[in-house]
Tab-separated table of C-alpha atoms and ligand atoms in Angstrom:
chain	number	residue	atom	x	y	z
A	20	UNK	CA	179.378	125.929	57.700
A	21	UNK	CA	182.740	125.637	59.927
A	22	UNK	CA	185.533	127.321	58.745
A	23	UNK	CA	188.658	126.521	59.584
A	24	UNK	CA	189.537	129.897	61.031
A	25	UNK	CA	186.937	132.661	61.681
A	26	UNK	CA	188.962	136.201	60.823
A	27	UNK	CA	185.462	138.033	60.707
A	28	UNK	CA	184.256	136.852	63.954
A	29	UNK	CA	187.610	138.525	65.407
A	30	UNK	CA	187.594	141.627	63.665
A	31	UNK	CA	184.315	142.387	64.495
A	32	UNK	CA	185.131	141.943	68.204
A	33	UNK	CA	187.803	144.261	67.669
A	34	UNK	CA	186.435	146.332	65.307
A	35	UNK	CA	186.004	149.677	66.982
A	36	UNK	CA	190.335	149.665	68.110
A	37	UNK	CA	191.758	148.340	64.512
A	38	UNK	CA	189.330	151.368	62.905
A	39	UNK	CA	190.234	153.852	65.119
A	40	UNK	CA	194.069	152.818	65.456
A	41	UNK	CA	194.275	152.454	60.999
A	42	UNK	CA	192.490	155.924	60.433
A	43	UNK	CA	194.903	157.614	63.342
A	44	UNK	CA	198.077	155.785	61.094
A	45	UNK	CA	196.655	157.036	57.939
A	46	UNK	CA	196.301	160.813	59.257
A	47	UNK	CA	199.910	160.145	60.337
A	48	UNK	CA	201.138	158.957	57.168
A	49	UNK	CA	204.149	157.845	58.891
A	50	UNK	CA	204.063	154.161	56.538
A	51	UNK	CA	208.030	152.972	56.860
A	52	UNK	CA	209.510	151.994	60.028
A	53	UNK	CA	206.422	154.611	61.751
A	54	UNK	CA	205.357	154.964	65.362
A	55	UNK	CA	203.323	151.583	65.339
A	56	UNK	CA	206.016	149.746	64.175
A	57	UNK	CA	208.307	150.853	67.365
A	58	UNK	CA	205.625	150.545	69.899
A	59	UNK	CA	204.575	147.001	68.458
A	60	UNK	CA	208.273	146.026	68.487
A	61	UNK	CA	208.731	146.982	72.475
A	62	UNK	CA	205.361	145.686	73.344
A	63	UNK	CA	206.100	142.084	71.940
A	64	UNK	CA	209.820	142.202	73.597
A	65	UNK	CA	208.365	143.091	76.872
A	66	UNK	CA	205.497	140.580	76.821
A	67	UNK	CA	207.761	137.742	75.534
A	68	UNK	CA	210.279	138.804	78.212
A	69	UNK	CA	213.573	139.055	75.306
A	70	UNK	CA	215.730	142.059	74.634
A	71	UNK	CA	214.962	142.442	71.160
A	72	UNK	CA	212.067	142.098	68.651
A	73	UNK	CA	212.642	143.457	65.021
A	74	UNK	CA	209.731	143.181	63.319
A	75	UNK	CA	210.256	142.427	59.303
A	76	UNK	CA	208.209	141.796	56.287
A	77	UNK	CA	207.001	137.824	56.696
A	78	UNK	CA	207.772	134.666	58.885
A	79	UNK	CA	209.763	133.452	55.883
A	80	UNK	CA	211.693	136.638	56.025
A	81	UNK	CA	212.250	136.401	59.812
A	82	UNK	CA	213.597	132.780	59.307
A	83	UNK	CA	215.709	133.899	56.599
A	84	UNK	CA	216.714	136.800	58.148
A	85	UNK	CA	217.683	135.372	61.193
A	86	UNK	CA	219.692	132.171	59.532
A	87	UNK	CA	221.926	135.087	57.792
A	88	UNK	CA	222.437	136.964	61.109
A	89	UNK	CA	223.299	134.336	62.620
A	90	UNK	CA	226.689	134.279	60.048
A	91	UNK	CA	224.939	130.931	58.922
A	92	UNK	CA	225.543	130.688	55.106
A	93	UNK	CA	227.121	128.147	51.927
A	94	UNK	CA	228.404	124.552	53.458
A	95	UNK	CA	226.496	124.701	56.326
A	96	UNK	CA	223.981	122.019	57.573
A	97	UNK	CA	221.067	122.514	59.486
A	98	UNK	CA	218.822	120.187	60.717
A	99	UNK	CA	215.345	120.644	60.856
A	100	UNK	CA	212.333	119.169	60.824
A	101	UNK	CA	210.471	117.455	57.800
A	102	UNK	CA	206.915	117.636	59.030
A	103	UNK	CA	206.587	121.281	59.018
A	104	UNK	CA	205.477	124.035	56.454
A	105	UNK	CA	207.931	124.582	53.285
A	106	UNK	CA	209.012	127.730	54.514
A	107	UNK	CA	211.456	126.662	57.341
A	108	UNK	CA	213.805	124.727	54.659
A	109	UNK	CA	213.226	127.040	51.892
A	110	UNK	CA	215.031	129.763	54.242
A	111	UNK	CA	218.100	127.293	54.770
A	112	UNK	CA	218.244	127.274	51.178
A	113	UNK	CA	218.213	130.826	50.625
A	114	UNK	CA	221.281	131.519	52.823
A	115	UNK	CA	223.077	128.700	50.489
A	116	UNK	CA	223.040	126.218	53.265
A	117	UNK	CA	221.830	122.002	53.271
A	118	UNK	CA	218.571	121.528	55.433
A	119	UNK	CA	219.342	118.221	57.124
A	120	UNK	CA	216.072	116.486	57.755
A	121	UNK	CA	215.650	114.051	61.128
A	122	UNK	CA	212.463	112.343	62.184
A	123	UNK	CA	209.850	113.447	64.464
A	124	UNK	CA	208.522	112.099	67.850
A	125	UNK	CA	205.338	110.739	67.721
A	126	UNK	CA	203.531	111.850	70.109
A	127	UNK	CA	204.286	115.990	69.853
A	128	UNK	CA	204.821	116.039	66.171
A	129	UNK	CA	208.448	117.846	66.966
A	130	UNK	CA	211.580	117.492	65.892
A	131	UNK	CA	213.602	114.149	68.066
A	132	UNK	CA	216.370	115.313	70.093
A	133	UNK	CA	217.697	111.607	69.393
A	134	UNK	CA	217.937	111.871	66.005
A	135	UNK	CA	219.542	115.139	65.900
A	136	UNK	CA	222.189	114.066	67.706
A	137	UNK	CA	222.843	110.904	65.782
A	138	UNK	CA	222.630	113.449	62.687
A	139	UNK	CA	225.206	115.845	63.472
A	140	UNK	CA	228.433	115.932	61.382
A	141	UNK	CA	231.799	118.125	60.835
A	142	UNK	CA	229.164	120.661	58.629
A	143	UNK	CA	226.321	120.489	61.117
A	144	UNK	CA	226.320	124.591	62.215
A	145	UNK	CA	222.809	124.911	63.712
A	146	UNK	CA	219.516	122.921	65.195
A	147	UNK	CA	216.159	124.834	63.373
A	148	UNK	CA	213.287	123.305	65.727
A	149	UNK	CA	209.840	124.380	64.658
A	150	UNK	CA	206.854	124.444	67.603
A	151	UNK	CA	204.311	123.045	65.537
A	152	UNK	CA	201.082	123.179	65.503
A	153	UNK	CA	201.597	125.542	69.347
A	154	UNK	CA	203.290	123.055	70.918
A	155	UNK	CA	207.082	123.848	71.791
A	156	UNK	CA	209.714	121.696	70.926
A	157	UNK	CA	212.041	120.133	73.555
A	158	UNK	CA	213.925	123.396	73.822
A	159	UNK	CA	215.559	121.806	77.337
A	160	UNK	CA	216.908	118.521	75.589
A	161	UNK	CA	218.024	120.792	72.079
A	162	UNK	CA	219.823	122.906	74.025
A	163	UNK	CA	222.147	120.487	75.784
A	164	UNK	CA	222.852	119.279	72.642
A	165	UNK	CA	223.375	122.443	71.010
A	166	UNK	CA	225.765	123.722	74.134
A	167	UNK	CA	227.819	120.156	73.673
A	168	UNK	CA	228.330	120.227	69.943
A	169	UNK	CA	228.298	124.266	69.835
A	170	UNK	CA	225.884	124.387	66.948
A	171	UNK	CA	223.595	127.626	67.204
A	172	UNK	CA	219.938	127.157	68.196
A	173	UNK	CA	217.224	128.871	66.218
A	174	UNK	CA	213.749	128.417	66.748
A	175	UNK	CA	210.680	128.338	64.285
A	176	UNK	CA	207.904	130.247	66.218
A	177	UNK	CA	205.205	130.568	63.060
A	178	UNK	CA	202.853	128.616	65.073
A	179	UNK	CA	203.776	129.219	68.634
A	180	UNK	CA	203.228	132.962	69.456
A	181	UNK	CA	202.709	133.189	73.134
A	182	UNK	CA	203.833	129.607	73.845
A	183	UNK	CA	206.171	128.972	77.079
A	184	UNK	CA	208.238	126.389	78.356
A	185	UNK	CA	208.342	126.745	82.384
A	186	UNK	CA	207.573	130.723	81.972
A	187	UNK	CA	210.268	131.158	79.076
A	188	UNK	CA	208.392	132.157	75.842
A	189	UNK	CA	209.270	130.447	72.640
A	190	UNK	CA	211.208	133.028	70.881
A	191	UNK	CA	213.442	134.102	73.986
A	192	UNK	CA	214.961	130.317	74.358
A	193	UNK	CA	217.847	129.466	71.509
A	194	UNK	CA	219.758	132.498	69.720
A	195	UNK	CA	216.622	133.681	68.015
A	196	UNK	CA	213.571	132.757	67.151
A	197	UNK	CA	211.494	133.682	63.902
A	198	UNK	CA	207.899	134.583	64.094
A	199	UNK	CA	204.830	135.072	61.556
A	200	UNK	CA	201.886	137.206	61.194
A	201	UNK	CA	200.082	135.422	59.075
A	202	UNK	CA	196.450	136.324	58.815
A	203	UNK	CA	195.848	132.749	60.388
A	204	UNK	CA	197.936	132.564	62.846
A	205	UNK	CA	197.555	133.037	66.429
A	206	UNK	CA	198.832	136.174	66.267
A	207	UNK	CA	197.490	137.216	62.636
A	208	UNK	CA	197.467	140.758	61.267
A	209	UNK	CA	196.035	141.441	57.651
A	210	UNK	CA	198.378	140.712	55.183
A	211	UNK	CA	202.310	139.656	55.594
A	212	UNK	CA	203.773	140.244	58.491
A	213	UNK	CA	207.355	138.326	60.468
A	214	UNK	CA	209.464	139.084	63.910
A	215	UNK	CA	212.846	138.448	64.622
A	216	UNK	CA	213.124	138.006	68.492
A	217	UNK	CA	216.266	137.389	70.491
A	218	UNK	CA	218.107	138.334	73.757
A	219	UNK	CA	221.376	138.816	71.176
A	220	UNK	CA	222.940	142.917	70.787
A	221	UNK	CA	224.555	141.213	67.457
A	222	UNK	CA	221.898	139.248	66.064
A	223	UNK	CA	219.658	142.389	66.568
A	224	UNK	CA	221.676	144.446	64.828
A	225	UNK	CA	222.708	142.204	62.318
A	226	UNK	CA	218.759	141.410	61.615
A	227	UNK	CA	217.871	145.494	61.717
A	228	UNK	CA	220.506	146.155	58.964
A	229	UNK	CA	219.130	143.277	56.879
A	230	UNK	CA	215.767	144.469	56.702
A	231	UNK	CA	216.382	147.591	55.503
A	232	UNK	CA	218.708	147.430	52.617
A	233	UNK	CA	221.892	146.845	54.543
A	234	UNK	CA	221.809	150.270	56.021
A	235	UNK	CA	222.335	151.673	59.694
A	236	UNK	CA	222.363	155.242	58.945
A	237	UNK	CA	220.233	156.798	56.011
A	238	UNK	CA	221.928	156.270	52.226
A	239	UNK	CA	225.195	154.173	53.982
A	240	UNK	CA	225.392	150.884	52.934
A	241	UNK	CA	227.777	148.639	54.374
A	242	UNK	CA	226.172	145.146	53.131
A	243	UNK	CA	223.529	143.920	50.665
A	244	UNK	CA	220.422	144.085	52.382
A	245	UNK	CA	216.392	143.266	51.937
A	246	UNK	CA	213.716	145.184	51.731
A	247	UNK	CA	211.792	143.803	54.582
A	248	UNK	CA	209.901	146.126	57.086
A	249	UNK	CA	206.533	145.440	58.708
A	250	UNK	CA	203.545	147.655	57.684
A	251	UNK	CA	202.769	150.372	59.823
A	252	UNK	CA	199.154	149.250	59.366
A	253	UNK	CA	199.799	145.609	59.956
A	254	UNK	CA	201.564	146.997	63.218
A	255	UNK	CA	198.653	148.919	64.217
A	256	UNK	CA	196.218	145.640	64.302
A	257	UNK	CA	198.786	143.554	65.842
A	258	UNK	CA	199.175	146.411	68.733
A	259	UNK	CA	195.142	145.997	69.185
A	260	UNK	CA	195.251	142.170	68.914
A	261	UNK	CA	198.471	141.831	70.986
A	262	UNK	CA	196.383	143.051	74.139
A	263	UNK	CA	194.326	140.000	73.744
A	264	UNK	CA	196.872	137.236	73.047
A	265	UNK	CA	196.940	135.418	76.289
A	266	UNK	CA	193.170	135.042	76.658
A	267	UNK	CA	192.746	134.357	72.962
A	268	UNK	CA	195.386	131.471	73.128
A	269	UNK	CA	193.774	130.819	76.414
A	270	UNK	CA	190.353	130.314	74.179
A	271	UNK	CA	192.487	127.677	71.574
A	272	UNK	CA	193.023	125.549	74.460
A	273	UNK	CA	189.705	125.180	75.374
A	274	UNK	CA	188.351	124.317	72.379
A	275	UNK	CA	190.967	121.869	72.148
A	276	UNK	CA	190.443	120.094	75.432
A	277	UNK	CA	186.475	120.030	74.462
A	278	UNK	CA	187.536	118.367	70.830
A	279	UNK	CA	189.971	115.952	73.079
A	280	UNK	CA	187.458	114.884	75.966
A	281	UNK	CA	184.592	113.989	72.871
A	282	UNK	CA	187.139	112.509	70.764
A	283	UNK	CA	189.463	110.388	73.050
A	284	UNK	CA	188.046	107.113	72.412
A	285	UNK	CA	187.776	107.230	68.798
A	286	UNK	CA	191.002	108.813	67.321
A	287	UNK	CA	194.239	109.669	68.421
A	288	UNK	CA	194.106	113.034	70.262
A	289	UNK	CA	196.681	115.316	70.484
A	290	UNK	CA	199.197	114.797	73.085
A	291	UNK	CA	200.623	117.652	75.254
A	292	UNK	CA	203.915	116.723	76.640
A	293	UNK	CA	203.896	118.841	79.950
A	294	UNK	CA	207.096	120.385	79.177
A	295	UNK	CA	205.495	123.451	77.647
A	296	UNK	CA	202.214	124.723	76.900
A	297	UNK	CA	200.414	124.213	73.917
A	298	UNK	CA	198.798	127.004	72.098
A	299	UNK	CA	196.999	125.239	69.600
A	300	UNK	CA	197.765	126.894	66.195
A	301	UNK	CA	196.099	123.653	64.969
A	302	UNK	CA	194.298	121.266	66.168
A	303	UNK	CA	195.629	117.682	64.726
A	304	UNK	CA	194.095	114.261	65.200
A	305	UNK	CA	195.589	110.667	64.138
A	306	UNK	CA	193.029	108.740	62.620
A	307	UNK	CA	193.517	105.758	59.996
A	308	UNK	CA	190.214	106.422	59.104
A	309	UNK	CA	191.364	110.129	58.219
A	310	UNK	CA	189.880	110.318	54.954
A	311	UNK	CA	186.561	109.132	55.323
A	312	UNK	CA	186.260	111.220	58.092
A	313	UNK	CA	187.345	114.165	56.125
A	314	UNK	CA	184.639	113.374	54.136
A	315	UNK	CA	181.856	113.045	56.691
A	316	UNK	CA	183.387	116.802	57.801
A	317	UNK	CA	183.168	118.088	53.921
A	318	UNK	CA	179.221	116.811	54.135
A	319	UNK	CA	178.115	118.188	57.114
A	320	UNK	CA	179.715	121.574	56.238
A	321	UNK	CA	182.655	121.145	58.868
A	322	UNK	CA	186.092	122.704	57.321
A	323	UNK	CA	188.992	120.416	58.105
A	324	UNK	CA	192.622	120.177	56.285
A	325	UNK	CA	195.445	118.163	56.249
A	326	UNK	CA	198.913	119.795	57.804
A	327	UNK	CA	201.182	117.944	56.250
A	328	UNK	CA	200.113	115.888	53.670
A	329	UNK	CA	203.866	115.772	52.117
A	330	UNK	CA	206.719	115.614	54.379
A	331	UNK	CA	209.224	117.866	53.159
A	332	UNK	CA	212.303	114.850	52.460
A	333	UNK	CA	209.427	113.716	49.821
A	334	UNK	CA	209.135	116.707	47.993
A	335	UNK	CA	210.200	117.338	44.496
A	336	UNK	CA	212.213	120.257	45.279
A	337	UNK	CA	214.306	117.825	47.898
A	338	UNK	CA	214.155	114.556	46.054
A	339	UNK	CA	217.383	114.491	44.692
A	340	UNK	CA	219.258	115.115	48.554
A	341	UNK	CA	216.903	112.773	50.290
A	342	UNK	CA	216.094	109.960	47.576
A	343	UNK	CA	217.428	107.101	50.349
A	344	UNK	CA	216.162	108.904	52.852
A	345	UNK	CA	213.457	107.104	55.227
A	346	UNK	CA	211.926	108.992	58.083
A	347	UNK	CA	208.845	106.386	59.054
A	348	UNK	CA	207.193	108.865	61.605
A	349	UNK	CA	206.637	112.097	59.710
A	350	UNK	CA	205.558	109.648	56.617
A	351	UNK	CA	202.861	108.040	59.010
A	352	UNK	CA	201.774	111.114	60.091
A	353	UNK	CA	201.344	112.748	56.858
A	354	UNK	CA	199.281	109.636	56.150
A	355	UNK	CA	197.058	109.868	59.619
A	356	UNK	CA	196.971	113.340	60.296
A	357	UNK	CA	193.751	116.011	60.358
A	358	UNK	CA	193.082	118.977	61.749
A	359	UNK	CA	190.023	120.363	62.883
A	360	UNK	CA	188.906	123.901	63.082
A	361	UNK	CA	190.053	125.712	65.644
A	362	UNK	CA	189.840	129.754	66.437
A	363	UNK	CA	189.008	131.577	70.028
A	364	UNK	CA	185.548	132.034	69.379
A	365	UNK	CA	184.273	128.782	68.482
A	366	UNK	CA	181.535	127.440	70.505
A	367	UNK	CA	180.605	124.641	72.499
A	368	UNK	CA	177.482	123.565	69.764
A	369	UNK	CA	179.922	123.853	67.036
A	370	UNK	CA	182.526	121.801	68.566
A	371	UNK	CA	180.448	119.135	69.527
A	372	UNK	CA	178.701	119.241	65.795
A	373	UNK	CA	182.284	118.472	64.629
A	374	UNK	CA	182.728	115.495	66.866
A	375	UNK	CA	179.296	114.249	66.620
A	376	UNK	CA	180.452	113.333	62.702
A	377	UNK	CA	183.957	112.293	64.030
A	378	UNK	CA	181.955	109.872	66.326
A	379	UNK	CA	179.724	109.042	64.427
A	380	UNK	CA	182.159	107.415	60.860
A	381	UNK	CA	184.655	105.971	63.686
A	382	UNK	CA	182.363	104.052	66.275
A	383	UNK	CA	179.277	103.688	63.580
B	418	PLP	C1	203.220	129.876	58.453
B	418	PLP	C2	204.620	129.777	58.597
B	418	PLP	C3	206.109	130.146	58.166
B	418	PLP	C4	206.008	131.045	57.585
B	418	PLP	O1	205.594	132.204	57.556
B	418	PLP	P1	204.958	133.255	56.375
B	418	PLP	O2	204.031	134.516	57.600
B	418	PLP	O3	203.886	132.750	55.730
B	418	PLP	O4	205.984	133.789	55.515
B	418	PLP	C5	207.547	129.537	58.488
B	418	PLP	N1	207.290	128.624	59.355
B	418	PLP	C6	206.164	127.971	59.683
B	418	PLP	C7	205.989	126.526	60.558
B	418	PLP	C8	204.621	128.101	59.545
B	418	PLP	O5	203.945	127.795	59.711
């Protein structure tokens, strides 16, 4: 059996440090915004080269808080990708704004800057690109568009922790970046967790207040905020994993390249645009025989998954808004994409086993 992710393998590799840290934190009993949360925020800020890193309860909250901190809200249009997890668009709706979906590039599956520019209206206030599957979106072109049209640029980094563009880490390029520490993400904890990173003092201050009941000073409440804090115990786990993130992402790239070498002649393998470093949160191929491949993998006890089967503009929740919207690239991707097991601990023999099944189905 080969699973999509092997959280147990990684826990056992880091068990000693994680267990010791957890026991210490239990003795310490400073469970809310305690010393590990503070240390983790500083360590992420240092690693990503950002001025501020403010943790919160989930990646969805990180998006929500970042958008609100940026002053976005009712009546605003925010241009984003339809080929992503629902949370990207949910956060836009939480603040009363409208997600405007534009199509993605067929190679990278990331938002197409040309389509972004074409969708700008007088109500457009921001662009929210997703660094999908771990490959940075084209932030250079998007940044240029944002500047020319005076739009805010906020990054969904939920799948791209540790990815960079020419040495600039995702999450530190736009006005703010939203990260997720959901267990299966590149940097995952053992529950929910999230973070906003930013170079802006104003955004950082606003997120800090929003995540803690609108309070700067205890029992003084300036605005209506939220209870959205990273758990101290999760911070312990994240600090241990953060020390290994560069090597863990390198191992993901090793697995991806091993897949691509063996599969290039039978499916469309992921395209690296060479602009940024792909950290392969997912390894997602395209094939007209997607369903047959998935079935054969299942028979061979190998997990696979379809990210994403229905683009957001085709979801029931956006049906009314998107009735006449056709985004052919996203629709094609949804019909042909398949994600294979990928995690740093995946061995050559297992990669070989997965590829043998796919080669058999596609080449006969
Ligand atoms: C996982 C994910 C989120 C949400 O993160 P949570 O921590 O699960 O709330 C947002 N956007 C994308 C692209 C994701 O993959």
